[in-house]
XYZ file of C-alpha atoms in Angstrom:
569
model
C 19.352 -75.999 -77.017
C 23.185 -75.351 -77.411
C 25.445 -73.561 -75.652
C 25.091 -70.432 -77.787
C 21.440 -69.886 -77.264
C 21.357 -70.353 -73.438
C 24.387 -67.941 -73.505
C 22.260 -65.375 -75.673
C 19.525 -66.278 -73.270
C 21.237 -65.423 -70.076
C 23.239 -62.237 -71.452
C 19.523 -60.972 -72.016
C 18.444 -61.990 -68.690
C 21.355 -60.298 -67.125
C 20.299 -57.179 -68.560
C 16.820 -57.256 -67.790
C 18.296 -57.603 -64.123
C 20.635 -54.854 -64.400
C 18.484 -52.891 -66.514
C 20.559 -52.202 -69.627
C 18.415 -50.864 -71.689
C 21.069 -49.054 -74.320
C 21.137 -49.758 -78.441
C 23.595 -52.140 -79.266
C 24.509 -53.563 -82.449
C 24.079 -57.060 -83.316
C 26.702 -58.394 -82.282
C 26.647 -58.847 -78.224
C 28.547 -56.882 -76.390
C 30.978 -59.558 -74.753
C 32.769 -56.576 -72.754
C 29.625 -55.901 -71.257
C 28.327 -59.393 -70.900
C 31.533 -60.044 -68.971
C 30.684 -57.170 -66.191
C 27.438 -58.136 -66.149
C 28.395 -62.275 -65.436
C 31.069 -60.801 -62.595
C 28.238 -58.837 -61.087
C 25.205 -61.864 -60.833
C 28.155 -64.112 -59.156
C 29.102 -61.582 -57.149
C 32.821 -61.020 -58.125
C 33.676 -57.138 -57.301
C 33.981 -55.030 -60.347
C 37.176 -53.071 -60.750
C 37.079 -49.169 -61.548
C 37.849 -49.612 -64.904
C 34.409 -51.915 -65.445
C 32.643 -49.223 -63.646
C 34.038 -46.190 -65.786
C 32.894 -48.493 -68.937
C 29.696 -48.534 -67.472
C 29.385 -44.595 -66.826
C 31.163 -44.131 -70.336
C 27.723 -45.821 -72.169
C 25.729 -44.197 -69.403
C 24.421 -47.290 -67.993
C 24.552 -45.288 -64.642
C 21.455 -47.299 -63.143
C 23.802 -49.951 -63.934
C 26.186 -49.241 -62.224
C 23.990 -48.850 -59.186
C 22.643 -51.237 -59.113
C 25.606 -53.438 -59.146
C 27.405 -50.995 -56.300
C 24.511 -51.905 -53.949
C 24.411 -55.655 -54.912
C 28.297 -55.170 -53.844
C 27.368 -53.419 -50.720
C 25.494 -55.629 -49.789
C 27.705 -58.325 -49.968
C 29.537 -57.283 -47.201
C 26.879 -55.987 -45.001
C 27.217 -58.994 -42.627
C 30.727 -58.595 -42.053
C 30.360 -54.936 -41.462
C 26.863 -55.553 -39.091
C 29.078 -58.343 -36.963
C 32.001 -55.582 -36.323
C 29.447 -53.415 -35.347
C 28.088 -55.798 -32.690
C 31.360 -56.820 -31.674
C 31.601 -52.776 -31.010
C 28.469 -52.279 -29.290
C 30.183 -55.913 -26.847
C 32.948 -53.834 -26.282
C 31.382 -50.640 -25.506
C 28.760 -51.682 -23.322
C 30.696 -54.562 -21.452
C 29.420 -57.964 -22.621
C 31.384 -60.266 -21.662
C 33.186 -62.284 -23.955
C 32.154 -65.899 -22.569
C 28.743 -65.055 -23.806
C 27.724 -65.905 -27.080
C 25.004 -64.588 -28.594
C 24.547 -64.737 -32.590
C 24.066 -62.022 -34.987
C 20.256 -62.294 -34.745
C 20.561 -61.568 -30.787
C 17.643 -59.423 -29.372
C 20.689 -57.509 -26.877
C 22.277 -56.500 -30.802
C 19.122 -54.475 -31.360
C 18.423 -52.976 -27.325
C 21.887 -51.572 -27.753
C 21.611 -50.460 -31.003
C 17.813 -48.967 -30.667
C 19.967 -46.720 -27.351
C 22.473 -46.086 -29.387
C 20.648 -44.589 -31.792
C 18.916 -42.226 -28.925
C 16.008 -43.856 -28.339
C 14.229 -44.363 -25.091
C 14.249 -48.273 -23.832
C 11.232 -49.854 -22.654
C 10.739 -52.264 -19.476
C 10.788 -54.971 -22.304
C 13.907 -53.860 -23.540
C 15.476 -53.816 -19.673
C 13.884 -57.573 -19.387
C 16.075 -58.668 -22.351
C 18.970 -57.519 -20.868
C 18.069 -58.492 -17.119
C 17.661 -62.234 -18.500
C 21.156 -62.486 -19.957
C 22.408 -61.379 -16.389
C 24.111 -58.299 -18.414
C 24.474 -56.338 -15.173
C 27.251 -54.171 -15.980
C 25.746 -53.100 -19.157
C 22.335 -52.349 -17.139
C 24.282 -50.221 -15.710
C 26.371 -48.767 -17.864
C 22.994 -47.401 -19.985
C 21.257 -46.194 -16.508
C 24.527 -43.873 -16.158
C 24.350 -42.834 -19.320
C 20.915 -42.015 -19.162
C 21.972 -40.035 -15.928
C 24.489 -38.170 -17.948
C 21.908 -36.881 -20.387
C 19.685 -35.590 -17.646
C 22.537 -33.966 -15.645
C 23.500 -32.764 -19.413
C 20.209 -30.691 -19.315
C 20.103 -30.089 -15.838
C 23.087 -28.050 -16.164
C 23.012 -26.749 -19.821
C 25.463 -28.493 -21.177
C 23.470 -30.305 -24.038
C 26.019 -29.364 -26.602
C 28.493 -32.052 -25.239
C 27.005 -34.530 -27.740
C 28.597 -37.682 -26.532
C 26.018 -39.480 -24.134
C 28.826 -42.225 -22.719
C 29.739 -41.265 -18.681
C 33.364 -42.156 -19.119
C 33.727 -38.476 -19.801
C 35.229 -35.634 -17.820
C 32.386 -33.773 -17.924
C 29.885 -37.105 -16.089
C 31.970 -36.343 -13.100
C 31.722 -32.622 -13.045
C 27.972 -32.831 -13.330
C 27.576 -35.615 -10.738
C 29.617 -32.773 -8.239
C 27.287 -29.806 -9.555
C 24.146 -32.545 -8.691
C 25.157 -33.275 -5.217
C 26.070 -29.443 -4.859
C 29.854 -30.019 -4.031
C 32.845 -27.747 -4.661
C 34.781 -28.732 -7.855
C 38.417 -28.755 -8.461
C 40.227 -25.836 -9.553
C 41.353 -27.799 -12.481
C 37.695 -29.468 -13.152
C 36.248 -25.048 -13.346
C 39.186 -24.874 -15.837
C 37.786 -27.292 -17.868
C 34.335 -26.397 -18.612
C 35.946 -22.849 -18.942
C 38.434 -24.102 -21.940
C 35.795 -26.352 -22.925
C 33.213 -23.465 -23.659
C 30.349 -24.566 -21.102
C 29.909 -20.770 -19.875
C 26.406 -21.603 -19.081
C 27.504 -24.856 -16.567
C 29.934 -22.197 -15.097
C 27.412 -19.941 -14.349
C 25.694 -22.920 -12.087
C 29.072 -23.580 -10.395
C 29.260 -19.681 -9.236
C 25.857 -19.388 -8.284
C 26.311 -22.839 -5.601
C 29.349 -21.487 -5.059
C 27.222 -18.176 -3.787
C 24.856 -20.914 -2.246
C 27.415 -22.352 -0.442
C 29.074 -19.620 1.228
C 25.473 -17.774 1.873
C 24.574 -21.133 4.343
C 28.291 -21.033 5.824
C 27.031 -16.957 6.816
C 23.783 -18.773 7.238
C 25.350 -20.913 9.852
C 27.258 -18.133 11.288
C 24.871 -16.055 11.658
C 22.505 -18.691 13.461
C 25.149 -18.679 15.961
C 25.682 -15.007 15.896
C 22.211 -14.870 17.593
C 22.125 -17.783 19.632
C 19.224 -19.792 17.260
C 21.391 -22.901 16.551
C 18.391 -25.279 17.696
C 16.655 -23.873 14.303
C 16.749 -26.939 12.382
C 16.306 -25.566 9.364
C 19.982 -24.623 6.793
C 18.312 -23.854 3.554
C 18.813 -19.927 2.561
C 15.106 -20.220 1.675
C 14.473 -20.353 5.352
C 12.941 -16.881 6.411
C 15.175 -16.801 9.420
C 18.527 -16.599 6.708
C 17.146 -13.305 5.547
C 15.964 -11.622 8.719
C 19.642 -12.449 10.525
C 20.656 -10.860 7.397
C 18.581 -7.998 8.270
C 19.296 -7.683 12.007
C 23.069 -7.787 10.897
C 23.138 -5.171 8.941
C 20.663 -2.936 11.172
C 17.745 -3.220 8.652
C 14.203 -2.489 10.069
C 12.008 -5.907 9.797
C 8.806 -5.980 8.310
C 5.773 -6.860 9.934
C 5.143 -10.263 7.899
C 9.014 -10.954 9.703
C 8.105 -10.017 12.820
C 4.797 -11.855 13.062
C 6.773 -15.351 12.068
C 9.639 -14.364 14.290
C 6.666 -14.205 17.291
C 5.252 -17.340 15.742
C 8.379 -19.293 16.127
C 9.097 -17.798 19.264
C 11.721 -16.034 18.921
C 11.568 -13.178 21.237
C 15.313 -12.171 21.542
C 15.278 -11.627 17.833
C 12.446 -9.332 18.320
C 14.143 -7.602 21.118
C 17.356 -7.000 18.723
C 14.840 -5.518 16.187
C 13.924 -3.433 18.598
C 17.276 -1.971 19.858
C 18.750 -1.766 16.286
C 15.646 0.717 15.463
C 16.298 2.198 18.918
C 19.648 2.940 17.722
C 18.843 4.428 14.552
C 16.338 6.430 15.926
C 18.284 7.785 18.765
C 21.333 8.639 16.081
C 18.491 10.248 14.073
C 17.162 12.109 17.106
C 20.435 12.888 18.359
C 20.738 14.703 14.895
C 17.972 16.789 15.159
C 18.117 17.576 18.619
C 21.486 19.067 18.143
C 22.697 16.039 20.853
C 25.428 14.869 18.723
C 28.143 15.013 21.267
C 26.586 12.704 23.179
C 28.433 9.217 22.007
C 26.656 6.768 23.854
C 23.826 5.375 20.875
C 22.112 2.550 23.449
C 18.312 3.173 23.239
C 18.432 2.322 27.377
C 20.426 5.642 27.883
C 17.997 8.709 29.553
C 19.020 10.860 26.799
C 17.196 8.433 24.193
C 13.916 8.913 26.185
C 14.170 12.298 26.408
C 14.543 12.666 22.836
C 11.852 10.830 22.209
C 9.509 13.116 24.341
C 11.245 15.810 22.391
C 10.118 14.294 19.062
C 6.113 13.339 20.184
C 5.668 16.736 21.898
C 6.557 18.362 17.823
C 4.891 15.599 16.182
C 1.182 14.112 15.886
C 0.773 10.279 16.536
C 0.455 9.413 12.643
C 3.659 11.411 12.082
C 5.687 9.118 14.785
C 8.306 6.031 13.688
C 6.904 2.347 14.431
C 9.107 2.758 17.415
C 7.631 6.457 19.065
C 4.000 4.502 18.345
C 4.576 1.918 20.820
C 6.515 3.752 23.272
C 3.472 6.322 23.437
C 1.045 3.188 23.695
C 3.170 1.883 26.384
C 3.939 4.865 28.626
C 3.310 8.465 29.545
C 5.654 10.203 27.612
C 5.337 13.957 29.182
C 8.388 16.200 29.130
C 9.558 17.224 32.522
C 11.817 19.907 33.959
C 13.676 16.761 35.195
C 14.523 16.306 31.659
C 15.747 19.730 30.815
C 17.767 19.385 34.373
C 19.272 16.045 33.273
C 19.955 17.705 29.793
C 22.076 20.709 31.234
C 24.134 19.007 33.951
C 25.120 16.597 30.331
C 26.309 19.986 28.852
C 23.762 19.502 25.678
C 22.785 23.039 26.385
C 21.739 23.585 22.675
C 19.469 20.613 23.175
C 18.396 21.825 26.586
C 16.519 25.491 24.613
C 15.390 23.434 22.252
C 13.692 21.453 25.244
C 12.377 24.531 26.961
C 11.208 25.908 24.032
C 9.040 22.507 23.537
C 7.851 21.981 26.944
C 6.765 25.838 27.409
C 4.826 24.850 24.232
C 3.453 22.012 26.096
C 2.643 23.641 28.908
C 0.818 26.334 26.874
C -1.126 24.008 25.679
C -1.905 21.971 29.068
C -2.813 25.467 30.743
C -5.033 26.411 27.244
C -3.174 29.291 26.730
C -4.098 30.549 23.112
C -1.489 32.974 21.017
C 1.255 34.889 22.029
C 3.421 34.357 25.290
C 6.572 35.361 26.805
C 9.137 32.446 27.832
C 9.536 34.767 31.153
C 8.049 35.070 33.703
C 5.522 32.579 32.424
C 7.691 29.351 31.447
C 8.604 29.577 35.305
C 5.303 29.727 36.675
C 4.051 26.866 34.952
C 7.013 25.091 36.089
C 5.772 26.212 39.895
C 2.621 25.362 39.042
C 3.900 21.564 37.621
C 5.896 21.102 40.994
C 3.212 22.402 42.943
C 4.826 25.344 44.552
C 3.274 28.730 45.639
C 3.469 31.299 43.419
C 4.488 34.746 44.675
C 0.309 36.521 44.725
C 2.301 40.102 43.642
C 3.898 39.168 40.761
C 0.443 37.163 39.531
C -1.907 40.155 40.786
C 0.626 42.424 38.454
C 0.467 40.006 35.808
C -3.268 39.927 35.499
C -3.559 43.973 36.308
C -1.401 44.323 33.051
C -3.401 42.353 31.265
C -1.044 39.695 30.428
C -2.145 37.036 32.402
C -5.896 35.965 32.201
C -7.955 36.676 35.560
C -10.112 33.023 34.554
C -6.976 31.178 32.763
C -6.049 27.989 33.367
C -2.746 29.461 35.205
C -4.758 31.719 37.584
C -7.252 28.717 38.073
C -3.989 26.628 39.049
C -2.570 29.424 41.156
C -5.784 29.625 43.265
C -5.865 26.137 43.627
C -1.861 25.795 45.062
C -3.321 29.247 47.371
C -6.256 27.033 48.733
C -4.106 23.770 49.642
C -1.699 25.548 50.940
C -4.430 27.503 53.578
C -5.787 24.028 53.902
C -2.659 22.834 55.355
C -1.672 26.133 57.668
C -4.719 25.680 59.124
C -4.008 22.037 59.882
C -0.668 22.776 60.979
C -1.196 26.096 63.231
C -5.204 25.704 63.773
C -5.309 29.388 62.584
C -9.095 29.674 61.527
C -8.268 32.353 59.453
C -6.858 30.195 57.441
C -10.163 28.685 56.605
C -11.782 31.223 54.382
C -8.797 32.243 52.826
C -8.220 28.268 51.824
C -12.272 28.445 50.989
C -12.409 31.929 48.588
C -9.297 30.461 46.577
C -11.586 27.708 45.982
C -13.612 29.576 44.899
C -11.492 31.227 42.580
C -10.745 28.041 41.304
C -13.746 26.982 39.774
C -14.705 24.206 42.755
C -17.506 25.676 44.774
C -18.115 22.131 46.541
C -14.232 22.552 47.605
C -15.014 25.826 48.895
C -17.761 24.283 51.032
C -16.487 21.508 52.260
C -13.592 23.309 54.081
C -16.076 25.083 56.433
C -18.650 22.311 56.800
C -17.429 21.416 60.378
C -16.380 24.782 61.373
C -17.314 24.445 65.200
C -18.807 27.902 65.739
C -18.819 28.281 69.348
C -14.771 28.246 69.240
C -15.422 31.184 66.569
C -15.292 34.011 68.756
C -14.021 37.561 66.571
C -17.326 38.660 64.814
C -15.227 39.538 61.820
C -13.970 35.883 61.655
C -17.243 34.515 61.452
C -18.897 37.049 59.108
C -16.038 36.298 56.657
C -16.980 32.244 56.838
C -20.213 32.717 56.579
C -19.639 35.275 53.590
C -17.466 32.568 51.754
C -19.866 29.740 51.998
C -22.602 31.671 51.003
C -20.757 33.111 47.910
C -20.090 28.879 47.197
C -23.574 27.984 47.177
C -24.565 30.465 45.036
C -21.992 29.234 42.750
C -23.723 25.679 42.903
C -26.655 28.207 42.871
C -28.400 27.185 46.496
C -29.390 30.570 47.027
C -31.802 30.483 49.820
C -29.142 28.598 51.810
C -26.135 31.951 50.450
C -29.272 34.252 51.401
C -29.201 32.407 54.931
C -25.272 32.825 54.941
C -25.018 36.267 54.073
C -27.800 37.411 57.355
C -25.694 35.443 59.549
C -22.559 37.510 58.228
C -24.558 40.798 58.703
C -25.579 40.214 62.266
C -21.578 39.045 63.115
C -20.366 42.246 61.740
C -23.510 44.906 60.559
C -21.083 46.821 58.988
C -19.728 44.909 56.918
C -19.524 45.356 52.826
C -19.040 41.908 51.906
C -22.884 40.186 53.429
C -24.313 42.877 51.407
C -22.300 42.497 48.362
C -22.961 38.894 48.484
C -26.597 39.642 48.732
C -26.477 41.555 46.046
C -25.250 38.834 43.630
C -28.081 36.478 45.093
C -30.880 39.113 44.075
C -29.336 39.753 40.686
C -29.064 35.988 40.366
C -32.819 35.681 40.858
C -33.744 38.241 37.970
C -34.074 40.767 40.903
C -32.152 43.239 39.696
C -33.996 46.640 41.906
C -33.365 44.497 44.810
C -30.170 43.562 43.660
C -29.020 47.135 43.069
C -30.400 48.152 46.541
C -28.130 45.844 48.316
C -24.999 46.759 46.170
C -26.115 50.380 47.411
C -25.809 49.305 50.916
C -22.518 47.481 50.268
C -20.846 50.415 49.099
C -22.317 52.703 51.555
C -20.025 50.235 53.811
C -17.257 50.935 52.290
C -17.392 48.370 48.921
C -15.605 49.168 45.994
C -17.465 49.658 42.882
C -19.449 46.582 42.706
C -18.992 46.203 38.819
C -16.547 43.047 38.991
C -18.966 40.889 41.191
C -22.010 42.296 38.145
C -20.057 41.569 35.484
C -19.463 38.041 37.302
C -22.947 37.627 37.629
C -23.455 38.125 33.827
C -20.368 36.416 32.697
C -21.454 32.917 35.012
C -24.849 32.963 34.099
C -25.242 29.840 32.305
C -28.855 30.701 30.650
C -28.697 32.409 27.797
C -31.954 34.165 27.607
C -31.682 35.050 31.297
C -27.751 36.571 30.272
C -29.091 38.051 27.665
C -31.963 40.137 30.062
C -29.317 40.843 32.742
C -27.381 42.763 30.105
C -30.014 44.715 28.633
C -31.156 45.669 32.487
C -28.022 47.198 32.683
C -27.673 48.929 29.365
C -31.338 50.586 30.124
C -29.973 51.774 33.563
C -26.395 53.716 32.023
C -25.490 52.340 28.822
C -21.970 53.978 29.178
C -20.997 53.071 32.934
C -22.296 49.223 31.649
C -20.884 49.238 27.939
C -19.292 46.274 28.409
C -22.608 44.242 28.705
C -22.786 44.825 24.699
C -20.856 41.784 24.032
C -23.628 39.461 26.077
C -26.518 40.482 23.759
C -24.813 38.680 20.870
């Protein structure tokens, strides 16, 4: 075969390669036969080859060839890009390792973002490549401090950056630089600056932290984290705030009793400046809940209100202590010139009072606020200004005030007799007693009477008379029926035995009898007996046998006895 055939042979081959698969005349195309011979031995075509080759639209062509070209130099290209990923990651240049080097592809498979394995470590442990170990474990850092602190749209991953150092600060939660804030400001990381503020605000909240810890003496607290529930109740106590009860109970838990007590005093202090307020005490500058004037207040304010209405505060004190209002108060309050506080005091404790002596309604400050102030101290009360009282009407014969008058009346015979030996003294002390609702009282001041030192007939009739009258309170009657004949044979003439015996026939439903003796009694000079009847009715506990007493009278004179009416209901 000559030269011309293999030639024709190989221009066809070269075009099956290249895939030219255009019309062409006859004649080869030696133009194209040269490109294509350049191409298969690798000699670079020059643009105006390439333009022939896009002018007869041999465009695959021409790719084909450009990528055969490419190719060519794809070694070169691959070993600069090695001798890059050397530099970069700090290979040292005494180590030779050729192109087909496992450490090429490690760095490459990193650089291209992908995770390394343990394998991938190994093949870089075993070459001793310490530095570069390290250099990817940094980076790797980087990228996680990168999301850490929202700043993922710094694309580089390599730490030799600024920001590497500003992250490692914000990671160990130290202060940065002035100059390194400026940065991420020019640099647009608004969201990393955000960070920095808020440990900046971290930072200076456990310097107050620390403060505050020695503010209050609770240095030994080991804990420094804000999170710590003692950061927020200093906070609190700082600033005066009421704790909660969730803070108090762990303040108790960890012992911490003088925080407790500083809880306590800082609502004290509100309370009193509250109090103060209301109480029209304003003048008063002293705001320490130890002052009298707090405590007086605070009677003030559980006197007007009910238990549920009082502060956390009032609760305990009123758990703790009797909380009464005194006249020692309302003393203390006018030598402190808080005489606007002092009525409002009265005013409260005559309230009080009312209510202690179970005085329904209407009442007038004066005369009565004093008497029950007598009455608290107990003092005598003058007998004609309480006999007026009770004759108008405007003091109750059976109230709790008479009922304390008698009683002051009786102690205070009890003790003249002790002190003079004045027997008299000893039914006096016995019919206030009486008076005062405590029959056995009544009794047991006569029980050791010795009668053969009682001498005046009149003086023994009158005990006798006023410890009968006391057991038929306790109703004893035969023993009052055996009083009241030892009174009438002391002194025959005499009202008060028959009066008494009386009341002990009406008290056995033997009302005839009854109304003989009350006969007698007023033959003797007794007033109308009516008070000791109506007694009778009013203290008869039975209903029925109330009830039977008041129509018996109501049968005898319905008019002269109208006032039974109201015991048939």
């Amino acid at each position: 075969m000559d030269n011309s055939d293999l030639q024709d042979r190989y221009f066809a081959t070269l075009r099956e390669k290249y895939e030219v698969y255009l019309e062409t005349s006859s004649t080869p195309d030696r133009f194209l036969y040269l490109i294509l011979r350049k191409a298969d031995l690798g000699i670079p075509l020059s643009d105006l080859e390439f333009q022939y080759l896009a002018d007869n639209l041999l465009f695959v062509t021409a790719e084909i060839i450009s990528l055969q070209q490419y190719k060519a130099t794809e070694k070169t290209r691959l070993e600069a890009e090695f001798q890059n990923l050397r530099t970069k990651y700090q290979i040292p240049k005494e180590l030779e390792l050729p192109v087909s080097s496992p450490v090429y592809s490690v760095l490459s498979k990193f650089e291209a973002g992908h995770s390394l394995t343990d394998s991938d470590f190994k093949e870089l442990n075993d070459r001793d490549l310490v530095d570069t170990i390290h250099l990817i474990q940094e980076s790797l850092n980087f990228s996680n401090l990168k999301e850490k602190f929202k700043a993922t749209r710094h694309l580089s991953q390599f730490p030799d950056e600024p920001l590497f150092s500003i992250l490692k600060k914000l990671d160990l939660k130290e202060p940065l630089f002035d100059s390194e804030a400026e940065w991420l400001l020019d640099s647009n990381f608004g969201e990393t600056l955000e960070i920095v503020w808020q440990q900046e605000k971290e930072r200076e909240a456990e310097r107050e932290f620390s403060e505050l810890k020695c503010q209050y003496q609770v240095e030994s607290y080991p804990e420094t984290s804000i999170a710590s529930p003692l950061y927020s109740i200093l906070k609190k106590l700082s600033l005066q705030k009421e704790l909660d009860r969730s803070e108090c109970a762990w303040l108790k838990q960890q012992n911490f009793d003088n925080l407790l007590a500083i809880d306590r005093k800082n609502q004290g202090i509100k309370l009193f400046i509250a109090l103060k307020e209301k109480y029209q005490a304003t003048k008063y500058q002293n705001s320490d809940p130890s002052s009298p004037l707090f405590l007086i207040l605070s009677k003030l304010e559980i006197s007007e209100l009910k238990f549920e209405a009082l502060s956390k505060d009032l609760q305990v004190l009123t758990e703790k202590s009797d909380l009464q209002l005194s006249e020692q108060d309302i003393i203390w309050l006018s030598k402190s010139n808080l005489f606007e506080t002092e009525n409002l005091a009265k005013n409260i404790h005559f309230k009080a009072l009312k209510s202690k002596y179970q005085i329904v309604g209407e009442l007038a400050i004066d005369p009565f606020y004093e008497i029950m102030l007598k009455l608290e101290r107990q003092e005598r009360l003058d007998p004609k200004q309480v006999i007026q009282l009770i004759e108008e009407g405007r003091l109750s014969r059976h109230g709790k005030i008479a009922i304390a008058y008698y009683r002051l009346e009786a102690l205070f015979y009890e003790k003249e007799y002790q002190r003079t030996g004045n027997k008299w003294n000893l039914p006096s002390a016995s019919s206030n007693w009486r008076k005062a609702n405590d029959p056995e009282k009544a009794l047991k001041v006569t029980e050791n009477v010795n009668w053969t030192k009682v001498r005046e007939s009149d003086l023994r009739s009158a005990i006798y008379v006023t410890r009968g009258a006391a057991f038929r309170d306790l109703d004893r009657l035969d023993e009052a029926e055996n009083c009241a004949m030892q009174a009438m044979e002391c002194q025959p003439e005499s009202h008060q035995p028959y009066t008494l015996m009386g009341a002990i026939e009406y008290n056995r439903s033997n009302y005839l009898e009854g109304d003989r003796w009350f006969q007698m009694a007023a033959e003797r000079g007794a007033d109308d007996p009516d008070d000791e009847i109506e007694k009778i009715v009013r203290m008869t506990k039975d209903k029925k046998k109330r009830r039977e007493v008041a129509q018996y009278l109501l049968d005898k004179d319905s008019n002269h006895y109208r006032w039974a009416t109201s015991y048939l209901k």
